[in-house]
mmCIF file of C-alpha atoms and ligand atoms in Angstrom:
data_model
loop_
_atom_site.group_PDB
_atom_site.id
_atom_site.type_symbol
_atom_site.label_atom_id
_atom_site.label_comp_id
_atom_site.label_asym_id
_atom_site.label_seq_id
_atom_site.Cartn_x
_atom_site.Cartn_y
_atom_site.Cartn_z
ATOM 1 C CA UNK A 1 0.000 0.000 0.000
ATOM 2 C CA UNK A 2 1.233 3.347 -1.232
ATOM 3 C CA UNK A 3 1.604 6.579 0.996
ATOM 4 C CA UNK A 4 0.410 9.089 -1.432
ATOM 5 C CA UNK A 5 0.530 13.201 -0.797
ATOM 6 C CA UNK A 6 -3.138 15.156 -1.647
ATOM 7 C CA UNK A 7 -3.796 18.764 -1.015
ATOM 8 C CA UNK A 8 -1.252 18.678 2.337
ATOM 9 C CA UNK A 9 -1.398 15.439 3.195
ATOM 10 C CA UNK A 10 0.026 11.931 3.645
ATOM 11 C CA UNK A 11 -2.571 8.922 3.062
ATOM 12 C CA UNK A 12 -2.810 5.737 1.711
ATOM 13 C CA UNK A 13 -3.247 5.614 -1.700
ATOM 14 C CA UNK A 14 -7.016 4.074 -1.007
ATOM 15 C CA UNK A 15 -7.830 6.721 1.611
ATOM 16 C CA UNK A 16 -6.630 9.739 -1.369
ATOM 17 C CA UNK A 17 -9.913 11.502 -2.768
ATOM 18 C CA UNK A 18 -10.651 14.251 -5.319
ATOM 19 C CA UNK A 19 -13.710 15.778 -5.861
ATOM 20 C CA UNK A 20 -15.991 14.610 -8.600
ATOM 21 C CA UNK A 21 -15.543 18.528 -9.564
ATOM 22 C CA UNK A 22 -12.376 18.655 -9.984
ATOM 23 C CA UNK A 23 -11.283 20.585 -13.383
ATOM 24 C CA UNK A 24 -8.443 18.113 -13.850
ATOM 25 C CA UNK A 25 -10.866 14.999 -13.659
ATOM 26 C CA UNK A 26 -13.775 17.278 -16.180
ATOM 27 C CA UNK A 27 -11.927 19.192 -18.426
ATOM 28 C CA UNK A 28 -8.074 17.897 -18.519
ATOM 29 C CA UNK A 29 -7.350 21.490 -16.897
ATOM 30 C CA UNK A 30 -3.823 20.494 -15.120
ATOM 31 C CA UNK A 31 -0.354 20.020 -15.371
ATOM 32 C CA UNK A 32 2.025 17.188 -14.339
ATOM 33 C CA UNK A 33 5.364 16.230 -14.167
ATOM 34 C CA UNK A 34 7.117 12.372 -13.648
ATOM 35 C CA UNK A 35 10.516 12.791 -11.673
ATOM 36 C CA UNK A 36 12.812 9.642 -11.731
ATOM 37 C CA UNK A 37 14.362 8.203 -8.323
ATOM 38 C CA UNK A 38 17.891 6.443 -8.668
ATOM 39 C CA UNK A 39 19.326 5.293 -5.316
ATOM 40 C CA UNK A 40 16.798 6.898 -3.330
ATOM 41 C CA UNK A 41 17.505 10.649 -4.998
ATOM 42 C CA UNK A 42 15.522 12.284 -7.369
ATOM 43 C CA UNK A 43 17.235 12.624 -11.395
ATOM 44 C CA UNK A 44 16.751 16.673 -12.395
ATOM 45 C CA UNK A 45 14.632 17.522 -9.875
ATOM 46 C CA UNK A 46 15.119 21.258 -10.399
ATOM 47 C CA UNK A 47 14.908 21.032 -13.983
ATOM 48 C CA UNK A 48 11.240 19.586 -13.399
ATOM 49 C CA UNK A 49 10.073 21.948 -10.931
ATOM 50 C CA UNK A 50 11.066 24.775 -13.690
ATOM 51 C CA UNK A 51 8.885 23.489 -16.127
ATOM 52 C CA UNK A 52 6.426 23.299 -13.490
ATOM 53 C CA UNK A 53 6.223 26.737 -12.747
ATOM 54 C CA UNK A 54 6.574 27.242 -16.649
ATOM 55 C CA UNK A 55 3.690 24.963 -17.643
ATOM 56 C CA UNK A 56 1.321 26.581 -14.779
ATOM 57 C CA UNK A 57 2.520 30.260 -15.697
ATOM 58 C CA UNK A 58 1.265 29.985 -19.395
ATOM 59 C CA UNK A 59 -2.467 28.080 -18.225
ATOM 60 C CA UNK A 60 -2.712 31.493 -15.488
ATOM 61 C CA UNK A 61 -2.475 28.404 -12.358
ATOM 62 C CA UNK A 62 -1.539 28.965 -9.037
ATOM 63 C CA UNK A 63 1.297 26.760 -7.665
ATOM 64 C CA UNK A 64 0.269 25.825 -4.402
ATOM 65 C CA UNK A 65 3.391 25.059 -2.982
ATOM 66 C CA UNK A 66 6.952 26.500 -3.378
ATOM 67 C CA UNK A 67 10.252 24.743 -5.149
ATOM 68 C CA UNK A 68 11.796 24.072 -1.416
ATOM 69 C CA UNK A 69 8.186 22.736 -0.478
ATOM 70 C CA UNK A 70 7.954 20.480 -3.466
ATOM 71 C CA UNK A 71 11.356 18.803 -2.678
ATOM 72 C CA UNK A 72 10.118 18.123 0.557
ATOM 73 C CA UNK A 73 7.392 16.349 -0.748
ATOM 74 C CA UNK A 74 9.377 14.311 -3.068
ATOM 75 C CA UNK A 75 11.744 13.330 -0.756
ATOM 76 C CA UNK A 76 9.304 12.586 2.359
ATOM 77 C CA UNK A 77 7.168 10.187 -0.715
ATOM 78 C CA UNK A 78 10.548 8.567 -1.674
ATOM 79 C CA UNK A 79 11.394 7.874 2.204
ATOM 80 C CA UNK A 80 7.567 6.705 2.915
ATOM 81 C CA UNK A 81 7.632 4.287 0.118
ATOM 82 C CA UNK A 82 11.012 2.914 0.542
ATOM 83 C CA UNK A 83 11.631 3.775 -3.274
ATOM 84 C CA UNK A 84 15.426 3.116 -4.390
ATOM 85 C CA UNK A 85 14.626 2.924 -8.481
ATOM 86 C CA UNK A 86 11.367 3.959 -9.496
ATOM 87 C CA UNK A 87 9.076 7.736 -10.741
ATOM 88 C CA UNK A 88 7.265 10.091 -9.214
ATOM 89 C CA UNK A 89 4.188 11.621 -10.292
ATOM 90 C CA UNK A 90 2.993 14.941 -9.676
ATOM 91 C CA UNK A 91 0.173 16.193 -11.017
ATOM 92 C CA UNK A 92 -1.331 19.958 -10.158
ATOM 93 C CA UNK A 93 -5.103 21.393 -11.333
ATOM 94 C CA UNK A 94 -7.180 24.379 -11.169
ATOM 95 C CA UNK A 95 -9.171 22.821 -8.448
ATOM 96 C CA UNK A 96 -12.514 21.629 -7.682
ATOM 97 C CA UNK A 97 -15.102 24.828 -8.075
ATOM 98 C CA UNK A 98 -18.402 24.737 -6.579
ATOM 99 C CA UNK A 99 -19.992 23.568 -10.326
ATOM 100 C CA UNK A 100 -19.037 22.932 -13.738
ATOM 101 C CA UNK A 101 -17.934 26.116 -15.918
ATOM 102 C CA UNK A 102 -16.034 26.525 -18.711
ATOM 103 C CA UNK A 103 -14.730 29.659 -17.471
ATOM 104 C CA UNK A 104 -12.073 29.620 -14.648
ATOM 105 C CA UNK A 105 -12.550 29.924 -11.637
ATOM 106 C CA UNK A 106 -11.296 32.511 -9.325
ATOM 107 C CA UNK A 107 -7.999 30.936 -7.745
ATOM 108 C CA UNK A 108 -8.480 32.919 -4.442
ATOM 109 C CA UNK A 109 -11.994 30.936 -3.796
ATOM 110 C CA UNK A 110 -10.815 28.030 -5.413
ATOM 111 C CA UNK A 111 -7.362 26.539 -4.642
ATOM 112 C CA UNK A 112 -5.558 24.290 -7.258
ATOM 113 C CA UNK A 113 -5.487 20.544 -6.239
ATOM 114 C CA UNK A 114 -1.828 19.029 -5.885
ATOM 115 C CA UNK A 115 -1.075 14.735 -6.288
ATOM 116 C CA UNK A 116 1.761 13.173 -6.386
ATOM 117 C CA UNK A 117 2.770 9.175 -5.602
ATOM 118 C CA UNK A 118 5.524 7.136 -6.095
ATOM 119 C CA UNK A 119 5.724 3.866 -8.806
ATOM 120 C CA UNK A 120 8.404 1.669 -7.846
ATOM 121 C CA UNK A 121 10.446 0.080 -10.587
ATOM 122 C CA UNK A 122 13.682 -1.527 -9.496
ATOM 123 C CA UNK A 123 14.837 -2.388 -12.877
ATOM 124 C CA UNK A 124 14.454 1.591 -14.106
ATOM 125 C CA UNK A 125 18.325 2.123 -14.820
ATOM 126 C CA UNK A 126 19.212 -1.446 -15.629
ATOM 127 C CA UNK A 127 16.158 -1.917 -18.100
ATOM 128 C CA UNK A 128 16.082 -5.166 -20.093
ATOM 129 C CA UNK A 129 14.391 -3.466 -23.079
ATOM 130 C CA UNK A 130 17.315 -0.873 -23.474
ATOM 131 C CA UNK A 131 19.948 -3.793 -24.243
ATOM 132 C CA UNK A 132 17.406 -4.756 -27.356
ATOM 133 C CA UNK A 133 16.075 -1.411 -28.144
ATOM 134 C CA UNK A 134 12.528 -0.875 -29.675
ATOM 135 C CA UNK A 135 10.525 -0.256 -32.235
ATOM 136 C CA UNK A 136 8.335 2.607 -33.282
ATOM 137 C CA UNK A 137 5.513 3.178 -35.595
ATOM 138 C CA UNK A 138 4.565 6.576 -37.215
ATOM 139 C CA UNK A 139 1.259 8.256 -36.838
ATOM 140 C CA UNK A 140 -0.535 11.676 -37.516
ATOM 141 C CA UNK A 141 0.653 14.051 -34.729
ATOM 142 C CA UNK A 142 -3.565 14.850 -33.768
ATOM 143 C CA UNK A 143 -2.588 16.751 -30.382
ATOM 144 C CA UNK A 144 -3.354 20.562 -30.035
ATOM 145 C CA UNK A 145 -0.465 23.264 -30.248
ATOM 146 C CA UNK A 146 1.012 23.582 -27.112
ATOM 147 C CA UNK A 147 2.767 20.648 -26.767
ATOM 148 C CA UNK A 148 5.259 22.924 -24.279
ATOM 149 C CA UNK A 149 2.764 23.054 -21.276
ATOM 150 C CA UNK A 150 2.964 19.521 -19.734
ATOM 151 C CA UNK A 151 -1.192 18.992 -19.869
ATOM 152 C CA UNK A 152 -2.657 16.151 -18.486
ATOM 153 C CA UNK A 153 -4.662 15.386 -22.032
ATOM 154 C CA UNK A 154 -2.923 12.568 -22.670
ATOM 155 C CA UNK A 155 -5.911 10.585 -24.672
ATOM 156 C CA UNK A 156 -4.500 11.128 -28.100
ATOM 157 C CA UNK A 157 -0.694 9.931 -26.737
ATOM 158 C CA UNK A 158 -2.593 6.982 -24.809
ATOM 159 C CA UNK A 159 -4.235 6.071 -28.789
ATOM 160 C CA UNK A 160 -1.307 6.686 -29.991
ATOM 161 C CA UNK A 161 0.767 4.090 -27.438
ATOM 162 C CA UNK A 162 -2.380 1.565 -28.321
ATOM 163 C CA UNK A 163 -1.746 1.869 -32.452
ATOM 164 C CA UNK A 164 1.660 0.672 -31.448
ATOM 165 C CA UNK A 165 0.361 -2.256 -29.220
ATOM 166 C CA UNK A 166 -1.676 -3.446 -32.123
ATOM 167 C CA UNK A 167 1.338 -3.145 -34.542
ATOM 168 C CA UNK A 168 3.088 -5.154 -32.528
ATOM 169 C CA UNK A 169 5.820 -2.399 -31.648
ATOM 170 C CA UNK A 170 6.396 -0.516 -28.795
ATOM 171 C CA UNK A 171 5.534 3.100 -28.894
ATOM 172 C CA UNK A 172 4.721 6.093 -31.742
ATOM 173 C CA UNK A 173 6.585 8.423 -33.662
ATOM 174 C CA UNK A 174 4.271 11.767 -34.422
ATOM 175 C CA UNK A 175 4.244 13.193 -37.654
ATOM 176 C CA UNK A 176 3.326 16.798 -38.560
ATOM 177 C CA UNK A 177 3.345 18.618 -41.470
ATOM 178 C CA UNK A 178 5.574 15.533 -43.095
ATOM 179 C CA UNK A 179 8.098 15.815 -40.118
ATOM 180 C CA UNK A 180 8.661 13.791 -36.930
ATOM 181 C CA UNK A 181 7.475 16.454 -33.830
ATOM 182 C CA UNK A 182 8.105 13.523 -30.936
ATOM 183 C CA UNK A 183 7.405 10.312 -29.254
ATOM 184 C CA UNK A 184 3.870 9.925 -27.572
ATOM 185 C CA UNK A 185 5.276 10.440 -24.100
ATOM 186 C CA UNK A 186 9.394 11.201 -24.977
ATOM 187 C CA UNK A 187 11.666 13.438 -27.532
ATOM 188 C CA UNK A 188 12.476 12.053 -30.615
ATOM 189 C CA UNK A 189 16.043 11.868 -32.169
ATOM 190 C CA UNK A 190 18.132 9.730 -35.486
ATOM 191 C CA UNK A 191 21.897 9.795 -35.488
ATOM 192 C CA UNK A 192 23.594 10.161 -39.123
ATOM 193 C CA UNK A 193 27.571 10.135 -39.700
ATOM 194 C CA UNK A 194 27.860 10.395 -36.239
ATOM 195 C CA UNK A 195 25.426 13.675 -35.561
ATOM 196 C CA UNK A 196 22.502 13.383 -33.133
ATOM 197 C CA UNK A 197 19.329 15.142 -34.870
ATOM 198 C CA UNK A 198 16.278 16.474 -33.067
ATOM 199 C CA UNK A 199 13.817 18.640 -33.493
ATOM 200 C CA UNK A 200 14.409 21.916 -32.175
ATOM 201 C CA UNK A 201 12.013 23.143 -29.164
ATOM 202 C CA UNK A 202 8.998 25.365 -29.880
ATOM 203 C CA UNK A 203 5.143 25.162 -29.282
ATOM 204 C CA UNK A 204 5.498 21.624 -31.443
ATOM 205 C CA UNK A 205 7.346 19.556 -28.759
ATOM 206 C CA UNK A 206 7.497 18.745 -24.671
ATOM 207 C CA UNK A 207 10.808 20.433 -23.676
ATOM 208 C CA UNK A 208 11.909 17.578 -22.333
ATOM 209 C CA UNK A 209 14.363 17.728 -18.809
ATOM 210 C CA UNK A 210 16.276 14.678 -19.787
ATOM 211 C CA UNK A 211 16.519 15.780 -23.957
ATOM 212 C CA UNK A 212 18.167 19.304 -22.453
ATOM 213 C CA UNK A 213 20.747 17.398 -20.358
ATOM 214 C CA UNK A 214 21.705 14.872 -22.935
ATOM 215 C CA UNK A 215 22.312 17.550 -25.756
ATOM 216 C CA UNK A 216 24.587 18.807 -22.612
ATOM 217 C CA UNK A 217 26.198 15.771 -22.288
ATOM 218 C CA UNK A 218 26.652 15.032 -25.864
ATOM 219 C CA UNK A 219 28.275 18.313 -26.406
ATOM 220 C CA UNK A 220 30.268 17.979 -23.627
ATOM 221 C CA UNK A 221 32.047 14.207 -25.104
ATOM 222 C CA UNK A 222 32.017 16.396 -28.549
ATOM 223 C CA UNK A 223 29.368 14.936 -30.251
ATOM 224 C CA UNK A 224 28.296 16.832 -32.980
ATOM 225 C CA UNK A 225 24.289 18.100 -32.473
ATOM 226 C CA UNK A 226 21.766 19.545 -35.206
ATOM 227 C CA UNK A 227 18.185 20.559 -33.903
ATOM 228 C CA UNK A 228 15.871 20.183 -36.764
ATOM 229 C CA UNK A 229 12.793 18.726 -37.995
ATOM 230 C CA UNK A 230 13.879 15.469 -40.175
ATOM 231 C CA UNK A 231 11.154 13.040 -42.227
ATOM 232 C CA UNK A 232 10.209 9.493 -41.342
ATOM 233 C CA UNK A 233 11.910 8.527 -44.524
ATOM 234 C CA UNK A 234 15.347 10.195 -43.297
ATOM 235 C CA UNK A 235 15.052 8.386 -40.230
ATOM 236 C CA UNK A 236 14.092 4.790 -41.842
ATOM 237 C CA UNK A 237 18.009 5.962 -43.699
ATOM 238 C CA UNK A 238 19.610 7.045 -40.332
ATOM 239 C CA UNK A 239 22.572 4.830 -38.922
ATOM 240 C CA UNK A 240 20.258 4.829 -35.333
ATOM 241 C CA UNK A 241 17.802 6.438 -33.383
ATOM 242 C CA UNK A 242 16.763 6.888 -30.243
ATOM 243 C CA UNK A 243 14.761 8.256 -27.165
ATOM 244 C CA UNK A 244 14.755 10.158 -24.319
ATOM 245 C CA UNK A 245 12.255 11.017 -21.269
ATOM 246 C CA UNK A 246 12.128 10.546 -17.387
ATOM 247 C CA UNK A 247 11.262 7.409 -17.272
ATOM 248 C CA UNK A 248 13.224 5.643 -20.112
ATOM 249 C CA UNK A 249 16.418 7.765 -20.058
ATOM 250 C CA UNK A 250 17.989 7.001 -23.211
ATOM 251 C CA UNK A 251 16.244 4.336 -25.318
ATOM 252 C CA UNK A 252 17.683 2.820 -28.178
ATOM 253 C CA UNK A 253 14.703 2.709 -31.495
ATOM 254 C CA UNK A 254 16.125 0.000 -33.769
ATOM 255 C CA UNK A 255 13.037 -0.074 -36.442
ATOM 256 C CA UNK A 256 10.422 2.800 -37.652
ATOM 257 C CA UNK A 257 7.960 1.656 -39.533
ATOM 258 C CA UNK A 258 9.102 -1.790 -40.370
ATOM 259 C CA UNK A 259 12.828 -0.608 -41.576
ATOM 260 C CA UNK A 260 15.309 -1.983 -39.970
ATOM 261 C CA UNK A 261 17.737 0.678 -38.716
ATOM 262 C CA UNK A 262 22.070 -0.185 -38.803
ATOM 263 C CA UNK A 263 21.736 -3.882 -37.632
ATOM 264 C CA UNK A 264 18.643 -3.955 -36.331
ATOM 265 C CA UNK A 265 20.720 -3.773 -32.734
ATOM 266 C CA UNK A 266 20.986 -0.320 -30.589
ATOM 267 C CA UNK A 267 23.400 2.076 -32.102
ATOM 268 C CA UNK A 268 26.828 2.855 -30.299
ATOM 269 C CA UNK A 269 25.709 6.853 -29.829
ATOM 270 C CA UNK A 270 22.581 5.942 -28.236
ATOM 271 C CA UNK A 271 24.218 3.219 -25.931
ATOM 272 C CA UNK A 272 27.338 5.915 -24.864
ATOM 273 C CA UNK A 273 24.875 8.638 -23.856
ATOM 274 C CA UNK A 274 22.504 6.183 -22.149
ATOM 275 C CA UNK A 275 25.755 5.623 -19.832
ATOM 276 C CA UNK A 276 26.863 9.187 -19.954
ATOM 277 C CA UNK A 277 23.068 10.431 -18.994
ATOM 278 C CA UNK A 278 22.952 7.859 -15.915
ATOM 279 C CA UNK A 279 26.354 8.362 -14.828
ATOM 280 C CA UNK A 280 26.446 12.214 -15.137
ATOM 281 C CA UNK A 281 22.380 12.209 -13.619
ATOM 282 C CA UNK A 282 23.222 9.798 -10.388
ATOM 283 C CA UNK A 283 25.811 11.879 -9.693
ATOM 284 C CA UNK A 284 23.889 15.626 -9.529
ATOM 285 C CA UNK A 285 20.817 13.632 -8.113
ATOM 286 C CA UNK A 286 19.813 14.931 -5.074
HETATM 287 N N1 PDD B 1 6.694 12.065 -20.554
HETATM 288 N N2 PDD B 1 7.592 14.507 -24.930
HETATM 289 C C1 PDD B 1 6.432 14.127 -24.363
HETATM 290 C C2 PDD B 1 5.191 14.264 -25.161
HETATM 291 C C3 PDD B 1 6.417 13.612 -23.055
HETATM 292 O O1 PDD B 1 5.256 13.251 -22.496
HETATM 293 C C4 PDD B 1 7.631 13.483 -22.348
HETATM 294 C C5 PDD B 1 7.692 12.966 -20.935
HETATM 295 C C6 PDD B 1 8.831 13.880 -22.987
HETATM 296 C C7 PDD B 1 10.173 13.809 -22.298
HETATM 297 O O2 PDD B 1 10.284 14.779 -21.286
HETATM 298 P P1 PDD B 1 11.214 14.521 -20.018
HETATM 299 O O3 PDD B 1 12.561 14.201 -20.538
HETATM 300 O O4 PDD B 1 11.184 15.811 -19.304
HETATM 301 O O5 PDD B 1 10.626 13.368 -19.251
HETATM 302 C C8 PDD B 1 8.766 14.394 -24.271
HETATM 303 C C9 PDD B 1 6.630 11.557 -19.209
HETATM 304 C C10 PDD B 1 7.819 10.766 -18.821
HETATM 305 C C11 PDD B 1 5.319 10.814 -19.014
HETATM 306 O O6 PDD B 1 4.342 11.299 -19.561
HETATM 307 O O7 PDD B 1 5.275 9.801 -18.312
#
């Protein structure tokens, strides 16, 4: 049984309630982030509280607790729960008003509602899948256009994840305007000659915390980086590819769209900044 944290306190997860009013639960009106735990410490924990306060500064939400709060709560969820390798969830809405309303209500008579729990997954950093890599699919990129604010409408990502089930593959490459935006929950990249390619940020993509630290890291071992949009069929041509997000690090993608990419195995870049990222990210985790 989970300790979870809701609105101030500690409960077990069966004891945790929000209202039936809640905007998050009727209209999708609320942020989250998922913070990974490696030995007990939390992976770029201030990189995810910044995005936090970005992501509720652009939907006009009140945080309801500060940055030094919001470690606290991390930490006190990761001590509760005994968590050594596993994510944290956080999720923050505008609150439960009195009724439905598609206008907002006012924050100072309605308070924004703050979750978070732990999952606990001891094979996070030593992932099986990561020594075989996996495959994607690509489908229309259907979201809305600010894929920047970390919203909790995740329905078209959660089709997305189940077109890939049914292919037989393991997640979705987006496709917009002819290009590749992202992954339906992670950034997107294909290495060629030895260059790591992404799409630069804008409104199009999640900034992600973990994408930001491995362009770091890459530039830091002199890898070469180009942020741009690149084509499904430049990908299907690329020497490897690759993923990156909270909860899957760095991920090697050995096939898109039933091409096979290099030898079908995970690509040496991909595998080096995998170690780099968990190396470099144990180390700062606090
Ligand atoms: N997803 N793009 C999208 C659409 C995402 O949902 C995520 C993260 C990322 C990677 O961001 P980061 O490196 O900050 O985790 C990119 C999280 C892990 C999730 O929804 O579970």
């Amino acid at each position: 049984m989970r300790i979870v944290y809701v609105n101030g306190e500690y409960l077990p997860e069966n004891e945790a309630k929000i209202s039936i009013f809640d905007r998050g639960f009727l209209m999708a009106d609320g942020v989250y982030e998922v913070t990974s735990v490696l030995d007990g410490k939390l992976i770029d924990f201030a990189g995810h509280a910044t995005r936090l306060e970005r992501s509720l500064g652009e939907l006009e939400m009140a945080n309801p607790v500060s940055q030094d709060e919001l470690l606290t709560i991390h930490r006190e969820l990761v001590e509760r729960n005994g968590i050594d390798q596993g994510m944290i969830y956080l999720q923050i809405t505008r609150g439960a008003p009195a009724d439905r309303d598609f206008a907002f209500p006012d924050p100072d008579e309605t308070p924004s509602s703050i979750v978070l729990f732990t999952q606990n997954k001891p094979n996070l950093a030593d992932n099986p899948v990561a020594k075989k890599g996996i495959k994607v699919i690509s489908i229309d990129d259907l979201r809305w256009g600010r894929r920047d604010i970390k919203t909790v409408q995740l329905l078209y990502p959660s089709m997305g994840k189940m077109m890939a089930k049914k292919a037989g593959v393991d997640d979705a490459w987006l496709v917009e305007d002819g290009f590749v935006t992202e992954g339906t929950s992670n950034n997107a990249y294909i290495v060629k000659d030895g260059k790591i390619i992404t799409r630069e940020r804008s409104h199009d993509i999640l900034h992600g915390i973990t994408r930001a630290a491995v362009l770091r890291f890459a530039a830091e071992a002199q890898m070469q980086v180009e942020e741009r949009n690149f084509t499904v069929v430049e990908a299907q041509a690329a020497d490897e590819a690759f993923i990156t997000s909270a909860s899957t690090f760095v991920m090697p993608v050995i096939e898109i769209d039933g091409a096979e990419l290099g030898d079908g195995t995970p690509g040496p870049v991909a595998v080096r900044l995998r170690e780099i990222y968990l190396e470099e990210s144990r180390k700062a985790a606090v």
